[in-house]
Amino acid sequence: MGYTKAWLNYKRSDSIRFPFDALRVGAGGTIMERAAGELALAAGEIAGTALRRIADIAETEQDGSKGKGVISLEVPEDADAPDGAGAFRISLEEGVLRIQGGDESGVLYGVFELIRLMQTASPNLSRLLSGKLILEKKPSNPLRMLNHWDNLDGSIERGYAGNSFFFEKERLLLGERTRDYARLAASAGINAVVINNVNVRGAATWLITERYLPQLAALSQLFGEYGIALYLSLNFAAPMELAGLDTCDPLDERVQEFWKRKMLEVYAAVPDLGGFLVKADSEGRPGPFTYGRNHADGANMLAEAVSPYGGKIIWRCFVYNCSQDWRDRKTDRARAGYDNFMPLDGRFSDNVILQIKNGPMDFQVREPVSPLFSGLRATNQMLEVQAAQEYTGQQRHLCYLVPMWKEILDFKTYAGGEDGAAADTVADIVSGRLYEQTDCGMAAVANTGNDENWTGHDLAAANFYGFGRLAFDTGLSAEEIAREWIACTFGTNAEIMKVLLPMLMDSWSIYESYTSPLGIGWMVNPSHHYGPNVDGYEYDRWGTYHRSDCHGMGVDRTTEGTGYTAQYNEPNASMYEAMETCPEELLLFFHHVPYQYRLKSGKTLIQHIYDSHFEGAMRAQEMLEQFRRLDKFLEPEVYERIRARLKHQSDHSKEWRDRINTYYFRMSGIPDEKGRTIY
Ligand code: GCU
């Protein structure tokens, strides 16, 4: 099946100034070559220029050809070189445009930056070419990672864009699509990729055996050409499943020996492997708890086995009791991450990174930031977000998630003290700035598949692109990223920007308002998690309740309730504790609130629920109407694909509206002040 070029869509532009015809590539390896190739491709397709390769800058003067100008790719060795891995500088010096990297990846990112300036017809391009601007960038986060939840049979857990392009029928796929994926990922700034599902079962356990190692070596090499490190998800019970041991106790010598030998074998075959991602003691996956050990015991044992090879163990903090009794009002899933991992702070090896989901529950449309970021001070931390839209419309509804991720990164933890003087946002922590760490960063559950447009919904590719760009530069705004993505994908037509930009920017708030406003969450159909079902998870074992009754709704997580608010530093703890100071968008996450409670708008809670759902569904319909203005501007298939999804969203948002409003009308008995139809 064919597939689109997504944002690496190099459209011919006659207005672009590109006064170069020669390319010099400094010393380096394959990443330099890929950077050169990408630049040559883009120069040809965008500017119609065939860049000729020269060995030496002086050559242009010597050979008598009336050269226009030279672009030089280089990794300088002097003290003036760009600072660190992935950093780059683009500058014009005596007619030569130098793209310099702190390493080869830096050069590659610099090349993609230059291409982006061309694609977006950015004013910075002219400034650069007239010597008025020197562009310098350095990645905000050391690790910028995608986690694919791809299974070896080709299915994807929570995949909404077709099947895997990494696996099919228990075989590893390696082809043009793999390369184009690597180009897309690298162009956005991604430098690490886990290719298999965190739930490692069946054949996936065998990825670390000779059955797959040769192909993994080839994949790792291909990724390496784009500065991307390959990672795998690991089955903690591999010693039992692969070697027939009767235990996977991390303190058992036979188990330790198994892993050491295993890693020797794995790294001999795939020397550049970045390391492993581990989901242990979570949702039925094996882990150290079975043997009375803790997460540090488990993670450190693996860390020791990979440490001779520079490998990392990324250990997930998504650990909670998933066999809860809904009658039990004290156990609170939101508390679980902190309760499990806080006592272990400082006990993890240097090459272990704890990967923490953004919120304490599970990728809802809105959650408070996980209190673990506020607490852990002596442990490498990584933020995990979900680009795959499991709870945010499954890539059938539009939901541009970068604004959400920005809020998470900007959250002030007060880990640096209650006076607020320290730079201690989530971004400061996961970048390694606050605690001077180098093994940390951001990961996203990937939203790709083998659909023609990569992400099911064409507009969902903005989340793939946006995650990479944001992880590379957390200082970018959600709007800047959206603008870039639109121009790179669809070209610089003003009408397209005018329609798509507000659609993307408003989409999270629209989705939230007709599904689950005020932080209540869940209310989806069990297991597949699509579509409204208010009580879908209310009497279940997963710890996911809204506790609605005839008086009010929401979960009391104050010190009177589950005590969750106390996991935050002050002044956040007190802010969440009191209904009056709790940010209203999270009110029902933290409090059980009477329907007649007045919000800051003066509206009662119940009226807000009704209004929010009516308005949300109306705004979803307006998006469809706005989009129709683009029927002459987009390619017909692309237009039709997006239109069909927006139409479905508009219809489906009415289903959400009516189900939820009807439920709360019946529950509260309070009519809508505006007399609209509720069933
Ligand atoms: C969610 C999701 C699961 C996934 C899990 C995880 O619960 O529904 O499919 O396995 O998160 O992050 O491990």
XYZ file of C-alpha atoms and ligand atoms in Angstrom:
692
model
C 0.000 0.000 0.000
C 1.262 3.493 -0.784
C 1.537 6.152 1.843
C 1.767 9.897 2.090
C 4.895 11.939 2.657
C 3.203 13.545 5.662
C 5.119 16.712 6.615
C 8.147 15.801 4.486
C 6.083 16.911 1.553
C 8.570 19.012 -0.381
C 6.373 21.149 -2.604
C 7.895 23.202 -5.398
C 7.963 26.883 -4.563
C 9.016 29.533 -7.061
C 9.115 32.267 -4.490
C 11.754 30.604 -2.333
C 15.215 32.159 -2.419
C 17.798 29.431 -2.487
C 21.095 30.890 -3.746
C 23.101 27.670 -3.537
C 24.177 25.066 -6.000
C 26.983 23.248 -4.225
C 27.121 21.064 -1.155
C 30.176 20.200 0.842
C 29.934 17.387 3.362
C 32.548 17.368 6.110
C 34.021 14.295 7.713
C 31.543 11.901 9.258
C 29.613 8.722 8.775
C 26.191 7.680 7.595
C 24.191 10.327 9.469
C 26.108 13.013 7.566
C 25.316 11.183 4.347
C 21.631 11.012 5.179
C 21.651 14.718 6.050
C 23.280 15.510 2.718
C 20.810 13.307 0.873
C 17.836 14.939 2.548
C 19.101 18.416 1.752
C 19.727 17.506 -1.883
C 16.234 16.022 -2.141
C 14.580 19.072 -0.623
C 16.648 21.523 -2.690
C 15.592 19.692 -5.828
C 11.937 19.395 -4.950
C 11.362 22.776 -3.321
C 13.767 25.062 -5.167
C 14.377 23.057 -8.332
C 18.102 23.161 -7.624
C 20.392 20.216 -8.268
C 23.047 20.537 -5.593
C 26.394 19.258 -6.794
C 28.713 17.677 -4.257
C 32.085 19.314 -3.865
C 34.990 18.093 -1.782
C 36.300 21.465 -0.815
C 34.800 24.951 -0.560
C 37.668 26.458 -2.557
C 36.659 24.230 -5.474
C 33.815 26.544 -6.498
C 36.269 29.325 -7.212
C 38.879 27.108 -8.833
C 36.823 25.216 -11.349
C 35.667 28.398 -13.060
C 32.000 27.442 -12.926
C 29.858 30.412 -11.989
C 28.772 28.924 -8.708
C 25.959 30.500 -6.711
C 26.899 29.487 -3.224
C 27.895 26.600 -1.033
C 26.199 24.863 1.847
C 28.652 23.164 4.127
C 27.711 20.414 6.585
C 30.212 20.001 9.361
C 30.903 18.781 12.878
C 33.576 21.251 14.001
C 36.103 20.131 16.519
C 37.043 23.524 17.923
C 35.802 25.045 21.150
C 33.310 27.065 19.185
C 31.351 23.991 18.044
C 27.645 23.786 18.896
C 27.234 22.549 22.415
C 26.419 18.871 22.794
C 24.531 16.014 21.169
C 21.888 17.121 18.715
C 22.793 20.803 18.921
C 23.237 22.788 15.715
C 24.073 26.208 14.351
C 23.194 27.598 10.932
C 25.052 30.684 9.848
C 26.185 32.472 6.711
C 29.892 33.164 6.632
C 31.467 34.748 3.572
C 28.854 33.384 1.268
C 28.969 29.873 2.713
C 25.954 28.612 4.612
C 27.362 26.451 7.366
C 25.205 23.879 9.089
C 27.268 22.813 12.043
C 26.387 20.148 14.570
C 27.591 19.238 18.032
C 27.565 15.768 16.522
C 26.301 14.274 13.272
C 22.733 14.201 14.575
C 23.025 17.923 15.164
C 23.863 18.376 11.489
C 20.858 16.269 10.513
C 18.562 18.374 12.736
C 20.099 21.529 11.287
C 19.356 20.309 7.779
C 15.757 19.550 8.690
C 15.492 22.991 10.268
C 16.676 24.628 7.052
C 14.235 22.531 5.029
C 11.423 23.529 7.390
C 12.268 27.195 6.909
C 11.957 26.621 3.180
C 8.722 24.648 3.459
C 7.101 27.257 5.671
C 8.546 30.185 3.673
C 9.715 31.528 6.992
C 10.996 35.116 7.254
C 13.917 33.603 9.149
C 15.122 32.096 5.896
C 15.749 35.537 4.358
C 17.320 36.758 7.566
C 19.603 33.748 7.584
C 20.532 34.221 3.941
C 21.315 37.888 4.429
C 23.553 37.106 7.380
C 21.213 38.859 9.812
C 20.442 35.732 11.780
C 22.479 32.942 13.263
C 20.199 30.103 14.182
C 21.276 28.038 17.167
C 19.338 25.208 18.762
C 20.046 22.611 21.380
C 17.606 19.815 22.281
C 15.689 20.494 25.484
C 15.561 16.799 26.391
C 18.287 14.160 26.119
C 15.791 11.395 25.248
C 12.992 12.096 22.787
C 11.340 8.787 22.423
C 8.416 7.049 20.766
C 6.889 3.953 22.344
C 5.118 1.791 19.812
C 2.599 -0.627 21.242
C 2.978 -2.908 18.220
C 2.460 -6.638 18.578
C 4.344 -9.226 16.590
C 1.198 -10.452 14.843
C 0.920 -7.004 13.274
C -1.861 -5.667 15.466
C -1.318 -2.537 17.540
C -2.610 -2.149 21.075
C -4.578 1.105 21.085
C -3.647 1.540 17.445
C -5.979 3.686 15.340
C -4.114 3.837 12.057
C -4.145 0.299 10.734
C -1.598 -2.400 11.427
C 2.035 -2.289 12.394
C 4.725 -1.371 9.898
C 7.313 -3.048 12.117
C 5.778 -6.506 12.415
C 3.622 -8.863 10.398
C 2.860 -12.494 11.169
C 5.621 -12.634 13.779
C 8.201 -11.337 11.327
C 10.082 -8.074 11.418
C 9.438 -5.801 8.447
C 12.231 -3.730 7.022
C 11.603 -1.690 3.913
C 11.017 1.711 2.402
C 8.340 2.467 4.915
C 10.719 1.796 7.800
C 13.158 4.270 6.287
C 10.503 6.889 5.699
C 9.303 6.434 9.253
C 12.857 7.050 10.478
C 13.076 10.171 8.305
C 9.800 11.496 9.691
C 10.773 10.745 13.268
C 14.259 12.250 12.951
C 12.975 15.327 11.141
C 10.784 16.051 14.156
C 13.690 15.484 16.558
C 13.046 11.924 17.807
C 16.183 10.021 18.831
C 14.884 6.804 20.395
C 12.174 4.317 19.425
C 10.716 1.289 21.191
C 9.195 -0.864 18.474
C 7.151 -3.380 20.488
C 4.259 -3.227 22.927
C 4.971 -2.790 26.629
C 2.764 -5.824 27.172
C 5.321 -8.391 26.035
C 3.694 -11.723 25.347
C 4.197 -14.751 23.115
C 6.586 -14.241 20.222
C 7.563 -10.785 21.491
C 9.392 -12.428 24.387
C 11.628 -14.019 21.744
C 12.791 -10.718 20.278
C 15.919 -11.011 22.403
C 16.854 -14.375 20.894
C 18.672 -15.463 17.759
C 15.294 -15.760 16.071
C 15.127 -11.982 15.725
C 18.537 -10.562 16.554
C 19.929 -10.451 12.991
C 16.951 -8.464 11.702
C 17.008 -6.245 14.766
C 20.639 -5.503 14.009
C 19.624 -4.357 10.532
C 16.817 -2.226 11.920
C 19.110 -0.721 14.542
C 21.557 0.156 11.811
C 18.879 1.787 9.696
C 17.621 3.793 12.676
C 21.212 4.715 13.468
C 21.552 6.393 10.089
C 18.990 8.900 11.353
C 20.391 9.271 14.865
C 17.695 7.058 16.368
C 18.477 4.413 18.976
C 16.446 1.217 18.876
C 14.884 0.062 22.154
C 12.814 -3.006 22.952
C 10.132 -3.750 25.502
C 11.144 -6.629 27.722
C 9.297 -9.477 29.403
C 10.398 -9.622 33.030
C 9.537 -13.328 33.045
C 11.878 -14.135 30.146
C 14.127 -16.323 32.349
C 11.132 -18.604 32.841
C 9.720 -18.426 29.337
C 12.982 -18.622 27.429
C 15.230 -20.637 29.725
C 12.777 -22.735 31.698
C 13.839 -21.370 35.090
C 11.240 -21.753 37.814
C 11.581 -18.149 38.924
C 12.308 -14.628 37.733
C 13.185 -13.377 41.212
C 15.633 -10.516 40.634
C 17.721 -11.542 43.634
C 18.096 -15.159 42.499
C 21.587 -15.750 41.130
C 20.395 -17.944 38.295
C 18.095 -15.175 37.142
C 20.877 -12.606 37.323
C 23.152 -14.954 35.410
C 20.470 -15.480 32.767
C 20.178 -11.762 32.141
C 23.928 -11.198 32.042
C 24.411 -13.914 29.445
C 21.380 -12.746 27.541
C 22.630 -9.177 27.338
C 26.065 -10.352 26.248
C 24.380 -12.187 23.375
C 21.990 -9.350 22.533
C 24.620 -6.615 22.514
C 27.048 -8.749 20.533
C 24.418 -8.878 17.812
C 22.985 -5.352 18.192
C 25.752 -3.198 19.655
C 23.889 0.086 19.291
C 20.749 -1.044 21.077
C 19.661 1.771 23.387
C 18.177 -0.477 26.047
C 14.829 -1.705 27.276
C 11.440 -0.492 28.392
C 9.816 -2.538 31.152
C 6.223 -2.782 32.318
C 6.371 -4.884 35.481
C 3.788 -5.702 38.134
C 1.197 -3.784 36.194
C -2.092 -4.997 34.765
C -1.106 -8.630 35.104
C 2.456 -8.354 33.804
C 5.098 -10.260 35.776
C 7.446 -8.390 38.085
C 9.429 -8.421 41.304
C 6.361 -8.261 43.623
C 5.738 -11.999 43.204
C 8.995 -12.639 45.062
C 8.523 -10.024 47.737
C 11.008 -7.715 45.967
C 10.485 -4.130 44.967
C 10.806 -2.182 41.739
C 14.351 -1.041 42.504
C 15.412 -4.688 42.923
C 13.885 -5.525 39.556
C 15.164 -2.526 37.637
C 18.672 -2.573 39.115
C 19.160 -6.233 38.305
C 18.442 -5.536 34.628
C 20.451 -2.311 34.757
C 23.508 -4.204 35.896
C 23.173 -6.643 33.021
C 23.033 -3.889 30.360
C 25.473 -1.488 31.953
C 28.671 -2.921 30.359
C 27.164 -1.967 26.990
C 25.930 1.480 27.926
C 22.321 0.253 27.890
C 19.474 1.903 29.754
C 16.516 0.416 31.589
C 13.383 2.496 31.334
C 11.056 1.308 34.055
C 7.415 2.326 33.945
C 5.613 3.715 36.997
C 2.160 2.722 35.745
C 1.637 0.379 38.686
C -1.668 0.135 40.558
C -4.186 -2.311 41.940
C -6.345 -3.329 38.981
C -8.530 -5.674 41.013
C -10.161 -3.068 43.138
C -13.619 -3.374 44.689
C -15.764 -0.425 43.575
C -17.372 -0.406 47.017
C -14.008 0.474 48.533
C -13.778 4.264 48.748
C -10.369 4.476 50.385
C -8.168 2.782 47.834
C -7.421 5.371 45.182
C -5.728 4.432 41.932
C -4.495 8.008 41.581
C -2.308 7.507 44.653
C -0.675 4.319 43.448
C 2.287 5.605 41.409
C 3.501 7.809 44.224
C 2.823 5.251 46.938
C 4.783 2.597 45.048
C 7.759 4.612 43.853
C 8.327 7.487 46.269
C 9.803 5.239 48.980
C 12.384 4.034 46.439
C 13.687 7.472 45.466
C 17.482 7.375 45.264
C 17.659 3.588 45.165
C 17.731 3.104 41.405
C 20.964 2.587 39.464
C 22.316 5.414 37.323
C 21.231 3.779 34.084
C 17.622 3.330 35.215
C 15.028 5.905 34.213
C 11.540 5.920 35.698
C 8.962 6.609 33.024
C 5.969 8.389 34.518
C 2.639 8.921 32.788
C 1.653 12.569 32.714
C -1.275 12.045 35.044
C -1.853 9.703 37.969
C -4.583 7.713 36.199
C -4.329 6.926 32.508
C -4.174 9.497 29.703
C -7.616 11.002 30.283
C -8.617 14.144 28.413
C -7.536 16.058 31.492
C -5.748 14.972 34.641
C -3.612 16.758 37.162
C 0.126 16.238 36.700
C 1.468 13.120 38.415
C 2.729 14.046 41.890
C 5.748 11.789 41.349
C 7.373 14.620 39.385
C 7.038 16.798 42.470
C 8.414 14.141 44.788
C 11.293 12.188 43.234
C 14.541 14.058 43.669
C 17.289 11.484 43.269
C 15.959 9.374 40.412
C 16.149 9.791 36.631
C 12.690 10.673 35.359
C 10.988 10.644 32.031
C 7.555 11.986 31.115
C 5.213 9.635 29.212
C 2.355 11.079 27.173
C 0.055 9.357 24.707
C -0.046 10.549 21.115
C -2.262 7.563 20.329
C -5.694 8.979 21.090
C -6.983 6.143 23.253
C -9.205 8.331 25.439
C -9.204 11.387 23.231
C -11.208 10.237 20.241
C -9.124 7.430 18.780
C -8.048 9.454 15.767
C -11.644 9.608 14.591
C -12.242 12.772 16.580
C -9.818 15.642 16.126
C -7.780 16.332 19.229
C -4.495 18.197 18.838
C -2.667 17.309 22.023
C 0.292 19.684 22.035
C -1.602 22.304 24.104
C -2.197 19.628 26.757
C 1.457 18.590 26.739
C 2.512 22.213 27.052
C 0.398 22.597 30.179
C 1.959 19.485 31.664
C 5.493 20.682 30.937
C 4.724 24.111 32.361
C 3.295 22.744 35.613
C 5.187 24.132 38.567
C 6.027 21.336 40.990
C 7.580 23.401 43.792
C 10.158 20.632 44.046
C 12.697 23.437 44.403
C 10.926 24.936 47.399
C 7.655 26.448 48.485
C 8.801 30.001 47.812
C 8.638 29.220 44.105
C 12.028 30.753 43.327
C 13.487 27.663 41.642
C 12.922 26.693 38.006
C 11.129 23.462 38.819
C 8.431 22.834 36.240
C 7.972 19.348 34.811
C 9.989 20.571 31.808
C 12.826 21.587 34.119
C 12.793 18.161 35.735
C 12.526 15.799 32.771
C 15.078 17.797 30.778
C 17.580 17.056 33.550
C 18.087 20.760 34.304
C 16.843 20.766 37.890
C 18.804 17.771 39.156
C 21.610 17.864 36.582
C 20.694 14.529 35.069
C 21.531 13.290 31.594
C 19.336 10.191 31.393
C 15.864 11.668 31.167
C 13.449 13.173 28.668
C 10.057 12.586 27.103
C 8.291 9.578 25.587
C 5.023 9.326 23.692
C 2.931 6.300 22.924
C 2.998 6.450 19.141
C -0.100 7.037 17.030
C 1.117 5.564 13.752
C 0.234 2.513 11.714
C 0.360 1.344 8.131
C -2.604 3.461 7.023
C -1.904 5.493 3.920
C -1.685 8.717 5.919
C 0.282 7.125 8.822
C -2.132 8.213 11.566
C -5.681 7.301 10.464
C -6.900 10.876 10.767
C -4.718 13.048 8.531
C -4.809 15.788 11.136
C -3.616 13.415 13.879
C -0.176 13.512 12.265
C 0.133 16.904 13.973
C 0.450 14.981 17.241
C 3.255 12.777 15.910
C 5.100 15.794 14.531
C 4.192 17.951 17.509
C 5.482 15.520 20.077
C 8.882 15.358 18.431
C 9.154 19.108 17.988
C 8.073 19.802 21.554
C 10.420 17.197 23.027
C 13.249 18.779 21.032
C 12.319 22.325 21.983
C 9.950 22.679 24.907
C 10.054 26.432 24.398
C 7.982 26.220 21.214
C 4.326 27.108 21.582
C 1.543 24.756 20.552
C 0.512 27.291 17.940
C 3.981 27.625 16.428
C 4.143 23.858 16.096
C 0.684 23.696 14.537
C 1.606 26.402 12.024
C 4.776 24.593 11.035
C 2.997 21.293 10.647
C 0.203 22.739 8.531
C 2.600 24.537 6.194
C 4.966 21.570 5.867
C 2.108 19.158 5.204
C -0.280 21.188 3.075
C 1.801 24.104 1.813
C 1.641 27.786 2.609
C -1.773 28.651 1.219
C -3.282 31.249 3.566
C -6.797 29.846 3.356
C -5.641 26.435 4.552
C -3.856 28.008 7.507
C -6.888 30.135 8.315
C -9.155 27.123 8.546
C -6.894 24.442 10.000
C -5.050 26.431 12.637
C -8.077 27.313 14.794
C -9.447 23.809 14.281
C -6.308 22.279 15.729
C -5.926 24.836 18.484
C -9.538 24.508 19.695
C -9.873 20.773 19.273
C -8.741 19.629 22.726
C -11.124 22.003 24.464
C -13.964 20.990 22.138
C -13.368 17.304 22.739
C -13.161 17.844 26.477
C -16.361 19.848 26.647
C -18.647 17.258 25.059
C -16.990 14.255 26.703
C -15.614 14.762 30.149
C -15.348 18.334 31.460
C -14.041 19.413 34.877
C -11.610 16.510 35.174
C -14.172 13.766 35.740
C -12.662 11.359 33.178
C -13.579 7.837 32.038
C -17.273 7.496 31.061
C -16.196 5.456 28.032
C -17.180 1.998 26.893
C -15.104 -0.628 28.677
C -12.165 -2.323 27.020
C -12.053 -0.505 23.657
C -12.597 2.878 25.327
C -14.539 4.484 22.478
C -17.811 6.327 22.823
C -19.883 7.431 25.810
C -20.847 5.133 28.642
C -21.224 7.043 31.894
C -21.247 3.976 34.112
C -18.969 1.958 31.854
C -16.287 1.846 34.531
C -18.339 2.684 37.607
C -18.790 -0.810 39.016
C -15.583 -2.253 37.647
C -12.281 -3.386 39.136
C -10.047 -0.778 37.519
C -10.239 1.964 40.133
C -11.946 4.412 37.785
C -15.073 5.942 39.335
C -17.086 9.157 39.131
C -19.188 8.475 42.262
C -22.247 10.308 40.977
C -25.398 10.203 43.113
C -28.559 12.283 43.336
C -26.735 15.085 45.163
C -23.512 15.499 43.241
C -20.568 13.982 41.416
C -16.780 13.662 41.532
C -14.210 11.891 43.669
C -13.178 13.268 47.043
C -9.384 13.105 46.905
C -8.817 15.618 49.691
C -7.378 14.665 53.068
C -10.972 13.932 54.134
C -11.289 11.593 51.209
C -8.521 9.453 49.726
C -5.731 11.787 50.814
C -4.301 12.105 47.316
C -3.936 15.909 47.509
C -1.245 15.488 50.173
C 1.078 13.905 47.610
C 1.744 17.357 46.136
C 4.178 19.926 47.438
C 2.831 23.102 48.950
C 1.278 25.350 47.819
C -0.168 22.910 45.256
C -1.506 20.559 47.935
C -3.568 23.310 49.571
C -4.670 24.665 46.225
C -6.176 21.302 45.254
C -7.496 20.629 48.762
C -9.997 23.504 48.833
C -12.877 23.577 46.380
C -12.585 27.359 46.082
C -8.940 27.317 44.974
C -8.924 24.074 43.002
C -8.596 24.914 39.288
C -12.096 24.382 37.956
C -11.003 22.286 35.006
C -9.965 19.688 37.624
C -12.720 20.257 40.160
C -14.373 16.859 39.847
C -11.061 15.055 39.871
C -10.389 16.334 43.381
C -13.819 16.887 44.877
C -17.268 15.421 45.194
C -19.323 18.489 44.293
C -23.057 19.155 44.799
C -25.005 19.832 41.588
C -26.100 23.206 42.938
C -22.540 24.352 43.708
C -21.815 27.651 41.979
C -18.783 27.834 39.742
C -16.814 31.052 39.218
C -18.956 31.778 36.169
C -21.987 31.979 38.490
C -23.442 28.841 36.906
C -24.361 25.829 38.967
C -22.350 22.662 38.390
C -25.281 20.896 36.754
C -25.944 23.815 34.423
C -22.285 23.854 33.474
C -22.458 20.146 32.607
C -25.467 20.753 30.348
C -23.982 23.868 28.728
C -20.594 22.341 28.171
C -22.038 19.343 26.352
C -24.401 21.419 24.216
C -21.678 23.871 23.296
C -19.098 21.174 22.647
C -21.326 19.321 20.212
C -22.164 22.600 18.489
C -18.494 23.494 18.128
C -17.758 20.042 16.685
C -20.389 20.715 14.041
C -18.927 24.148 13.343
C -15.523 22.576 12.734
C -17.035 20.448 10.004
C -18.652 23.508 8.454
C -15.406 25.470 8.575
C -13.504 22.609 7.034
C -15.858 22.504 4.050
C -14.281 25.791 2.936
C -11.193 23.804 1.976
C -12.795 21.569 -0.624
C -11.011 23.428 -3.423
C -7.705 23.702 -1.616
C -6.795 20.171 -0.558
C -6.229 17.093 -2.666
C -9.621 15.431 -3.128
C -8.748 12.171 -1.295
C -7.221 14.041 1.607
C -10.166 16.399 1.798
C -12.621 13.533 1.734
C -10.768 11.507 4.372
C -10.751 14.424 6.780
C -14.293 15.497 5.991
C -15.632 12.012 6.691
C -13.924 11.925 10.089
C -15.182 15.380 11.036
C -18.680 14.357 10.020
C -18.466 11.290 12.219
C -17.132 13.426 15.058
C -19.962 15.894 14.694
C -22.572 13.115 14.839
C -20.816 11.234 17.603
C -20.427 14.347 19.744
C -24.242 14.569 19.813
C -24.355 11.026 21.127
C -21.929 12.024 23.881
C -23.961 15.145 24.641
C -27.287 13.375 24.885
C -26.085 10.376 26.854
C -24.318 12.444 29.462
C -26.892 15.193 29.801
C -29.671 12.638 30.053
C -27.809 10.671 32.700
C -27.279 13.757 34.868
C -30.786 15.062 34.355
C -32.172 11.719 35.517
C -29.680 11.515 38.366
C -30.220 15.064 39.674
C -33.791 15.767 38.611
C -32.731 19.335 37.870
C -33.932 20.690 34.516
C -31.815 22.661 32.060
C -32.388 26.386 32.637
C -32.439 26.904 28.890
C -35.097 24.275 28.304
C -33.168 22.363 25.613
C -34.035 18.782 24.766
C -32.703 16.289 27.264
C -34.126 12.797 27.142
C -3.766 1.694 29.324
C -4.149 0.979 28.059
C -3.507 -0.370 27.962
C -2.002 -0.245 28.187
C -1.732 0.459 29.475
C -0.264 0.771 29.701
O -4.364 1.102 30.415
O -5.543 0.854 27.990
O -3.781 -0.890 26.694
O -1.404 -1.487 28.181
O -2.374 1.699 29.493
O 0.106 1.929 29.579
O 0.513 -0.120 30.010
